[in-house]
Tab-separated table of C-alpha atoms in Angstrom:
chain	number	residue	atom	x	y	z
A	1	UNK	CA	72.298	-22.565	211.228
A	2	UNK	CA	74.778	-20.145	209.774
A	3	UNK	CA	78.312	-19.706	210.931
A	4	UNK	CA	78.799	-16.224	212.212
A	5	UNK	CA	81.997	-14.281	212.985
A	6	UNK	CA	81.222	-10.991	214.743
A	7	UNK	CA	83.952	-8.433	215.171
A	8	UNK	CA	84.347	-6.864	218.585
A	9	UNK	CA	85.736	-3.346	218.970
A	10	UNK	CA	89.335	-3.583	220.018
A	11	UNK	CA	89.008	-1.047	222.862
A	12	UNK	CA	86.478	-3.353	224.532
A	13	UNK	CA	88.458	-6.569	224.080
A	14	UNK	CA	90.593	-7.728	227.059
A	15	UNK	CA	91.507	-4.261	228.462
A	16	UNK	CA	94.143	-5.759	230.714
A	17	UNK	CA	96.290	-6.451	227.646
A	18	UNK	CA	97.119	-2.726	227.504
A	19	UNK	CA	99.520	-3.296	230.373
A	20	UNK	CA	101.794	-5.334	228.086
A	21	UNK	CA	102.942	-2.408	225.862
A	22	UNK	CA	102.998	-0.084	228.893
A	23	UNK	CA	105.230	-2.560	230.728
A	24	UNK	CA	107.491	-2.783	227.654
A	25	UNK	CA	107.814	1.015	227.561
A	26	UNK	CA	108.697	1.144	231.265
A	27	UNK	CA	111.175	-1.725	230.953
A	28	UNK	CA	112.956	-0.296	227.890
A	29	UNK	CA	113.101	3.165	229.474
A	30	UNK	CA	114.539	1.904	232.764
A	31	UNK	CA	117.156	-0.270	231.058
A	32	UNK	CA	118.158	2.532	228.645
A	33	UNK	CA	118.453	5.124	231.417
A	34	UNK	CA	120.759	2.823	233.416
A	35	UNK	CA	122.835	1.808	230.400
A	36	UNK	CA	125.974	3.594	229.164
A	37	UNK	CA	125.368	6.554	226.843
A	38	UNK	CA	126.809	4.526	223.970
A	39	UNK	CA	123.883	2.108	224.215
A	40	UNK	CA	120.648	3.298	222.539
A	41	UNK	CA	117.578	1.207	223.315
A	42	UNK	CA	115.091	3.965	222.498
A	43	UNK	CA	114.300	2.668	218.985
A	44	UNK	CA	112.872	-0.486	220.608
A	45	UNK	CA	110.021	1.625	222.000
A	46	UNK	CA	108.264	1.314	218.628
A	47	UNK	CA	107.394	-2.257	219.632
A	48	UNK	CA	104.743	-0.941	222.042
A	49	UNK	CA	102.548	1.018	219.561
A	50	UNK	CA	103.098	-1.708	216.951
A	51	UNK	CA	101.750	-4.311	219.393
A	52	UNK	CA	98.707	-2.298	220.539
A	53	UNK	CA	96.494	-2.701	217.397
A	54	UNK	CA	96.403	-6.462	217.886
A	55	UNK	CA	94.054	-6.005	220.840
A	56	UNK	CA	93.134	-2.300	220.958
A	57	UNK	CA	91.428	0.374	218.916
A	58	UNK	CA	92.718	3.759	217.694
A	59	UNK	CA	92.360	5.601	221.032
A	60	UNK	CA	94.384	3.167	223.077
A	61	UNK	CA	96.923	2.764	220.272
A	62	UNK	CA	97.360	6.558	220.124
A	63	UNK	CA	97.789	6.685	223.910
A	64	UNK	CA	100.439	3.944	223.803
A	65	UNK	CA	102.218	5.730	220.931
A	66	UNK	CA	102.174	9.022	222.848
A	67	UNK	CA	103.551	7.302	225.928
A	68	UNK	CA	106.355	5.754	223.851
A	69	UNK	CA	107.291	9.166	222.395
A	70	UNK	CA	107.239	10.699	225.891
A	71	UNK	CA	109.523	7.912	227.102
A	72	UNK	CA	111.921	8.625	224.204
A	73	UNK	CA	111.950	12.331	225.148
A	74	UNK	CA	112.665	11.392	228.770
A	75	UNK	CA	115.573	9.151	227.717
A	76	UNK	CA	116.980	11.904	225.471
A	77	UNK	CA	116.779	14.449	228.289
A	78	UNK	CA	118.885	12.214	230.532
A	79	UNK	CA	121.365	11.208	227.797
A	80	UNK	CA	122.795	14.384	226.388
A	81	UNK	CA	119.686	16.518	226.005
A	82	UNK	CA	117.096	16.971	223.269
A	83	UNK	CA	119.345	18.978	220.980
A	84	UNK	CA	121.532	16.076	219.824
A	85	UNK	CA	120.782	15.001	216.263
A	86	UNK	CA	120.655	11.304	217.219
A	87	UNK	CA	117.940	11.811	219.822
A	88	UNK	CA	115.970	14.197	217.621
A	89	UNK	CA	116.002	11.647	214.794
A	90	UNK	CA	114.800	8.880	217.139
A	91	UNK	CA	111.978	11.040	218.513
A	92	UNK	CA	110.884	12.101	215.010
A	93	UNK	CA	111.011	8.543	213.661
A	94	UNK	CA	109.030	7.174	216.645
A	95	UNK	CA	106.422	9.929	216.279
A	96	UNK	CA	105.958	9.277	212.562
A	97	UNK	CA	105.754	5.505	213.014
A	98	UNK	CA	103.261	5.842	215.884
A	99	UNK	CA	101.089	8.154	213.777
A	100	UNK	CA	101.139	5.692	210.869
A	101	UNK	CA	100.162	2.823	213.193
A	102	UNK	CA	97.249	4.863	214.572
A	103	UNK	CA	96.149	5.683	211.016
A	104	UNK	CA	96.246	1.989	210.114
A	105	UNK	CA	94.152	1.187	213.193
A	106	UNK	CA	91.550	3.813	212.240
A	107	UNK	CA	91.236	2.335	208.734
A	108	UNK	CA	91.000	-1.194	210.142
A	109	UNK	CA	88.259	-0.213	212.591
A	110	UNK	CA	86.299	1.458	209.789
A	111	UNK	CA	86.483	-1.766	207.763
A	112	UNK	CA	85.396	-3.750	210.807
A	113	UNK	CA	82.340	-1.579	211.286
A	114	UNK	CA	81.445	-1.921	207.601
A	115	UNK	CA	81.794	-5.708	207.842
A	116	UNK	CA	79.643	-5.792	210.974
A	117	UNK	CA	76.907	-3.804	209.222
A	118	UNK	CA	77.108	-6.093	206.178
A	119	UNK	CA	76.834	-9.147	208.418
A	120	UNK	CA	73.803	-7.670	210.177
A	121	UNK	CA	72.075	-6.995	206.855
A	122	UNK	CA	72.896	-10.495	205.592
A	123	UNK	CA	71.654	-12.054	208.811
A	124	UNK	CA	68.376	-10.122	208.577
A	125	UNK	CA	68.025	-11.146	204.926
A	126	UNK	CA	68.616	-14.769	205.823
A	127	UNK	CA	65.971	-14.677	208.558
A	128	UNK	CA	63.473	-13.167	206.120
A	129	UNK	CA	64.345	-15.456	203.215
A	130	UNK	CA	65.172	-18.764	204.872
A	131	UNK	CA	62.930	-19.080	207.895
A	132	UNK	CA	63.744	-22.011	210.198
A	133	UNK	CA	61.342	-24.909	209.860
A	134	UNK	CA	59.123	-25.585	212.895
A	135	UNK	CA	60.070	-28.504	215.140
A	136	UNK	CA	56.738	-30.200	214.420
A	137	UNK	CA	54.421	-30.091	211.421
A	138	UNK	CA	51.375	-32.365	211.615
A	139	UNK	CA	52.590	-35.855	212.495
A	140	UNK	CA	56.173	-35.022	211.596
A	141	UNK	CA	59.127	-34.074	213.766
A	142	UNK	CA	61.557	-31.879	211.803
A	143	UNK	CA	65.036	-30.411	212.276
A	144	UNK	CA	67.034	-28.295	209.835
A	145	UNK	CA	70.420	-26.641	209.690
A	146	UNK	CA	72.107	-24.393	207.153
A	147	UNK	CA	75.811	-23.594	206.806
A	148	UNK	CA	76.909	-20.877	204.368
A	149	UNK	CA	80.191	-21.378	202.536
A	150	UNK	CA	80.843	-17.617	202.636
A	151	UNK	CA	80.914	-16.789	206.326
A	152	UNK	CA	81.031	-13.054	205.645
A	153	UNK	CA	77.668	-13.062	203.855
A	154	UNK	CA	75.882	-15.647	206.008
A	155	UNK	CA	73.573	-16.404	203.123
A	156	UNK	CA	73.789	-18.390	199.926
A	157	UNK	CA	71.897	-20.396	197.332
A	158	UNK	CA	70.610	-23.346	199.347
A	159	UNK	CA	66.944	-23.125	200.276
A	160	UNK	CA	64.164	-25.034	201.972
A	161	UNK	CA	60.632	-24.430	203.196
A	162	UNK	CA	57.441	-26.289	204.054
A	163	UNK	CA	53.698	-25.702	204.068
A	164	UNK	CA	50.458	-27.534	204.780
A	165	UNK	CA	48.073	-28.558	201.989
A	166	UNK	CA	44.980	-30.691	202.585
A	167	UNK	CA	46.257	-32.622	205.641
A	168	UNK	CA	49.588	-33.123	203.917
A	169	UNK	CA	52.963	-31.573	204.635
A	170	UNK	CA	54.546	-30.335	201.424
A	171	UNK	CA	58.281	-29.589	201.508
A	172	UNK	CA	60.883	-28.149	199.179
A	173	UNK	CA	64.656	-28.292	199.357
A	174	UNK	CA	66.737	-26.771	196.582
A	175	UNK	CA	70.137	-25.528	195.534
A	176	UNK	CA	70.792	-22.570	193.233
A	177	UNK	CA	73.829	-22.856	191.001
A	178	UNK	CA	76.608	-20.860	192.642
A	179	UNK	CA	76.851	-19.462	196.165
A	180	UNK	CA	76.819	-16.234	198.096
A	181	UNK	CA	74.799	-13.121	197.291
A	182	UNK	CA	74.708	-13.876	193.553
A	183	UNK	CA	72.348	-16.792	194.218
A	184	UNK	CA	70.007	-14.974	196.606
A	185	UNK	CA	67.682	-13.570	193.911
A	186	UNK	CA	66.866	-16.964	192.444
A	187	UNK	CA	66.488	-18.533	195.901
A	188	UNK	CA	64.053	-15.781	196.906
A	189	UNK	CA	62.077	-16.241	193.698
A	190	UNK	CA	61.641	-19.996	194.163
A	191	UNK	CA	60.743	-19.743	197.844
A	192	UNK	CA	58.168	-17.019	197.185
A	193	UNK	CA	56.642	-18.910	194.258
A	194	UNK	CA	56.465	-22.125	196.300
A	195	UNK	CA	54.704	-20.413	199.198
A	196	UNK	CA	52.170	-18.846	196.833
A	197	UNK	CA	51.401	-21.901	194.693
A	198	UNK	CA	52.157	-25.025	196.747
A	199	UNK	CA	48.689	-25.360	198.256
A	200	UNK	CA	46.959	-24.737	194.891
A	201	UNK	CA	48.564	-27.558	192.908
A	202	UNK	CA	46.965	-31.020	193.136
A	203	UNK	CA	50.187	-32.977	192.679
A	204	UNK	CA	53.933	-32.583	192.931
A	205	UNK	CA	54.506	-32.870	189.145
A	206	UNK	CA	52.036	-30.015	188.627
A	207	UNK	CA	53.820	-27.949	191.266
A	208	UNK	CA	57.239	-28.662	189.717
A	209	UNK	CA	55.989	-27.585	186.267
A	210	UNK	CA	54.554	-24.316	187.621
A	211	UNK	CA	57.743	-23.458	189.529
A	212	UNK	CA	59.873	-24.372	186.524
A	213	UNK	CA	57.877	-21.833	184.485
A	214	UNK	CA	58.473	-19.175	187.170
A	215	UNK	CA	62.224	-19.795	187.121
A	216	UNK	CA	62.295	-19.784	183.305
A	217	UNK	CA	60.489	-16.437	183.254
A	218	UNK	CA	62.838	-14.950	185.860
A	219	UNK	CA	65.945	-16.025	183.948
A	220	UNK	CA	64.517	-14.646	180.698
A	221	UNK	CA	63.664	-11.287	182.283
A	222	UNK	CA	67.161	-10.833	183.684
A	223	UNK	CA	69.145	-12.388	180.840
A	224	UNK	CA	70.140	-8.933	179.560
A	225	UNK	CA	71.783	-8.001	182.853
A	226	UNK	CA	73.625	-11.264	183.457
A	227	UNK	CA	76.071	-12.795	180.986
A	228	UNK	CA	75.779	-16.172	182.737
A	229	UNK	CA	71.983	-16.322	182.909
A	230	UNK	CA	71.951	-19.211	180.429
A	231	UNK	CA	73.986	-21.273	182.906
A	232	UNK	CA	71.694	-20.647	185.875
A	233	UNK	CA	69.457	-23.385	187.243
A	234	UNK	CA	68.042	-24.666	190.510
A	235	UNK	CA	68.020	-28.283	191.608
A	236	UNK	CA	64.927	-29.044	193.666
A	237	UNK	CA	63.286	-31.899	195.524
A	238	UNK	CA	59.562	-31.786	196.364
A	239	UNK	CA	57.919	-34.005	198.990
A	240	UNK	CA	54.362	-34.727	200.036
A	241	UNK	CA	53.977	-36.443	203.419
A	242	UNK	CA	50.291	-37.228	204.111
A	243	UNK	CA	49.154	-37.416	207.717
A	244	UNK	CA	47.010	-40.552	207.326
A	245	UNK	CA	49.136	-42.766	205.068
A	246	UNK	CA	52.610	-44.205	205.842
A	247	UNK	CA	54.105	-43.070	202.537
A	248	UNK	CA	56.197	-40.252	201.097
A	249	UNK	CA	55.644	-38.869	197.593
A	250	UNK	CA	58.669	-37.316	195.889
A	251	UNK	CA	59.343	-35.405	192.682
A	252	UNK	CA	62.989	-34.788	191.890
A	253	UNK	CA	64.352	-32.026	189.648
A	254	UNK	CA	68.033	-32.814	189.467
A	255	UNK	CA	68.564	-32.853	193.243
A	256	UNK	CA	70.497	-35.450	195.293
A	257	UNK	CA	68.064	-38.156	196.490
A	258	UNK	CA	67.218	-38.230	200.199
A	259	UNK	CA	68.392	-40.958	202.556
A	260	UNK	CA	65.832	-43.175	204.282
A	261	UNK	CA	66.682	-44.330	207.792
A	262	UNK	CA	64.748	-47.249	209.209
A	263	UNK	CA	65.537	-49.077	212.428
A	264	UNK	CA	67.553	-52.222	211.855
A	265	UNK	CA	68.482	-51.252	208.279
A	266	UNK	CA	71.394	-49.396	206.750
A	267	UNK	CA	70.609	-45.908	205.398
A	268	UNK	CA	69.505	-46.156	201.790
A	269	UNK	CA	69.058	-43.461	199.125
A	270	UNK	CA	65.469	-43.155	197.906
A	271	UNK	CA	65.114	-44.188	194.278
A	272	UNK	CA	63.641	-41.232	192.351
A	273	UNK	CA	63.353	-40.463	188.646
A	274	UNK	CA	65.048	-37.094	188.291
A	275	UNK	CA	63.847	-34.526	185.762
A	276	UNK	CA	66.172	-31.688	184.680
A	277	UNK	CA	66.779	-28.895	187.225
A	278	UNK	CA	64.428	-25.924	187.205
A	279	UNK	CA	65.408	-23.340	184.622
A	280	UNK	CA	67.360	-25.600	182.263
A	281	UNK	CA	64.537	-25.906	179.723
A	282	UNK	CA	60.744	-25.989	180.019
A	283	UNK	CA	59.394	-29.337	181.240
A	284	UNK	CA	55.621	-30.045	181.224
A	285	UNK	CA	53.878	-31.598	184.207
A	286	UNK	CA	53.925	-35.063	182.605
A	287	UNK	CA	57.690	-34.724	182.280
A	288	UNK	CA	58.048	-34.811	186.073
A	289	UNK	CA	57.678	-38.229	187.682
A	290	UNK	CA	56.337	-38.830	191.155
A	291	UNK	CA	57.867	-41.610	193.253
A	292	UNK	CA	56.192	-43.121	196.293
A	293	UNK	CA	58.091	-44.905	199.069
A	294	UNK	CA	56.996	-46.376	202.430
A	295	UNK	CA	57.458	-43.894	205.281
A	296	UNK	CA	56.122	-45.348	208.516
A	297	UNK	CA	56.235	-44.334	212.167
A	298	UNK	CA	59.854	-44.116	213.346
A	299	UNK	CA	61.259	-43.739	209.817
A	300	UNK	CA	63.446	-40.729	209.069
A	301	UNK	CA	64.160	-39.002	205.777
A	302	UNK	CA	67.339	-36.935	205.540
A	303	UNK	CA	67.270	-34.260	202.848
A	304	UNK	CA	70.474	-32.456	201.922
A	305	UNK	CA	72.127	-30.330	199.264
A	306	UNK	CA	75.227	-31.234	197.287
A	307	UNK	CA	77.355	-29.050	199.546
A	308	UNK	CA	77.157	-31.942	202.014
A	309	UNK	CA	78.115	-34.898	199.818
A	310	UNK	CA	80.652	-32.903	197.774
A	311	UNK	CA	82.524	-31.565	200.811
A	312	UNK	CA	86.140	-32.740	200.768
A	313	UNK	CA	88.756	-33.171	203.437
A	314	UNK	CA	92.428	-32.213	203.104
A	315	UNK	CA	93.189	-35.335	201.055
A	316	UNK	CA	90.295	-34.703	198.638
A	317	UNK	CA	87.946	-37.395	199.975
A	318	UNK	CA	84.224	-36.650	199.708
A	319	UNK	CA	82.152	-36.681	202.875
A	320	UNK	CA	80.660	-40.227	203.241
A	321	UNK	CA	77.197	-39.169	204.369
A	322	UNK	CA	75.450	-42.558	204.126
A	323	UNK	CA	78.232	-44.337	206.020
A	324	UNK	CA	78.288	-41.748	208.798
A	325	UNK	CA	74.506	-41.773	209.065
A	326	UNK	CA	74.454	-45.399	210.214
A	327	UNK	CA	75.887	-44.516	213.620
A	328	UNK	CA	73.148	-41.939	214.321
A	329	UNK	CA	70.156	-43.723	212.761
A	330	UNK	CA	68.439	-44.093	216.160
A	331	UNK	CA	68.681	-40.374	217.003
A	332	UNK	CA	65.759	-37.926	216.858
A	333	UNK	CA	65.929	-35.388	214.004
A	334	UNK	CA	67.469	-32.510	215.994
A	335	UNK	CA	70.260	-34.710	217.357
A	336	UNK	CA	70.816	-36.364	213.984
A	337	UNK	CA	71.211	-33.070	212.140
A	338	UNK	CA	73.482	-31.665	214.843
A	339	UNK	CA	75.765	-34.723	214.678
A	340	UNK	CA	75.964	-34.641	210.877
A	341	UNK	CA	76.699	-30.913	210.804
A	342	UNK	CA	79.502	-31.173	213.358
A	343	UNK	CA	80.969	-34.225	211.657
A	344	UNK	CA	80.811	-32.487	208.264
A	345	UNK	CA	82.704	-29.448	209.539
A	346	UNK	CA	85.254	-31.704	211.224
A	347	UNK	CA	85.723	-33.576	207.930
A	348	UNK	CA	86.425	-30.346	206.016
A	349	UNK	CA	88.536	-28.657	208.666
A	350	UNK	CA	85.822	-26.179	209.589
A	351	UNK	CA	85.193	-24.548	206.197
A	352	UNK	CA	82.959	-25.697	203.358
A	353	UNK	CA	83.546	-25.160	199.660
A	354	UNK	CA	79.804	-24.770	199.006
A	355	UNK	CA	76.681	-23.937	200.980
A	356	UNK	CA	75.130	-26.911	202.766
A	357	UNK	CA	71.621	-27.550	204.069
A	358	UNK	CA	70.231	-30.503	206.030
A	359	UNK	CA	66.662	-31.447	206.924
A	360	UNK	CA	65.719	-34.512	208.976
A	361	UNK	CA	62.038	-35.562	208.961
A	362	UNK	CA	60.662	-38.316	211.197
A	363	UNK	CA	57.100	-39.631	211.241
A	364	UNK	CA	55.961	-39.885	214.855
A	365	UNK	CA	52.377	-41.167	214.431
A	366	UNK	CA	49.486	-41.662	212.044
A	367	UNK	CA	46.504	-39.359	211.876
A	368	UNK	CA	43.464	-41.183	210.609
A	369	UNK	CA	40.853	-39.441	208.516
A	370	UNK	CA	38.328	-39.732	211.345
A	371	UNK	CA	40.658	-38.038	213.851
A	372	UNK	CA	41.700	-35.112	211.683
A	373	UNK	CA	41.287	-31.737	213.309
A	374	UNK	CA	40.695	-28.920	210.856
């Protein structure tokens, strides 16, 4: 899930609000006409065109400004005529100010359209790059959500994907250093390489070594164009969840360990031996350890990126993921992820300092070798 803020053209937004500046123009005109000639309320007419851009586009704002100028001309005609210097100055000043307000509204609408186009492109890129995981893969029930720290781009450096390999579900969750569009290239590289090679590697350590080599090569190729390429890396967690065995195999490359939820027990982080993140320095296959933990029917693994556990509230307190998880341990994955995401945004006041991704995986049954369907 990505937070999205779509601009709506002002001329289409609550058209009844246009009656507010029109009513102000009528009110000021009536009061000024019935006031002594020594009282000049005409300058207050500028309030109407100044108020219009808050809910209207250039056309309506120009119409309100024209109506205000016409009202000023009407007042001048009844109070001494149009030839007096005071009235001429008021009409000229109101005309200039109205024109400037319309110009500002035109520029604002142009920026809104540009932002809308950028959001559409980013949303399309996110759909192509970070496809939602299916609700079910094999014997697993899965739910995922993604929240970008930069709402304007809708896309960042957190990534996840899954594939099937020999009656096993193989998953990846990762986090590129940084956020926003600068991290998209490395996220796209890792996702593409995973999808191409995941089913060809016999073990998770082998897969981690191959993907580490891909990231190393990418960073070397683009080191000339990026002064910070030496500081780039990707934390990653790889999982193998076989259909016919109640276990989970994990290989960790500098990523936060997942939480294991089991009925009747408090959520516990899975103990994994973490190798360096991808791209830091070359690590051979035997440099990546594989951990195996029990993962039986009804158990749930919650995978997440550091944008979740490093999210702070107004007082600087980190989000206590494990503590909050205890209250939703009985929930199915979709409900669990939805609760955590809402609670996380409530903790931070609605805005994250870094991209955040969540994946909940629950084993629903065993598939024996004899009952496999190819």
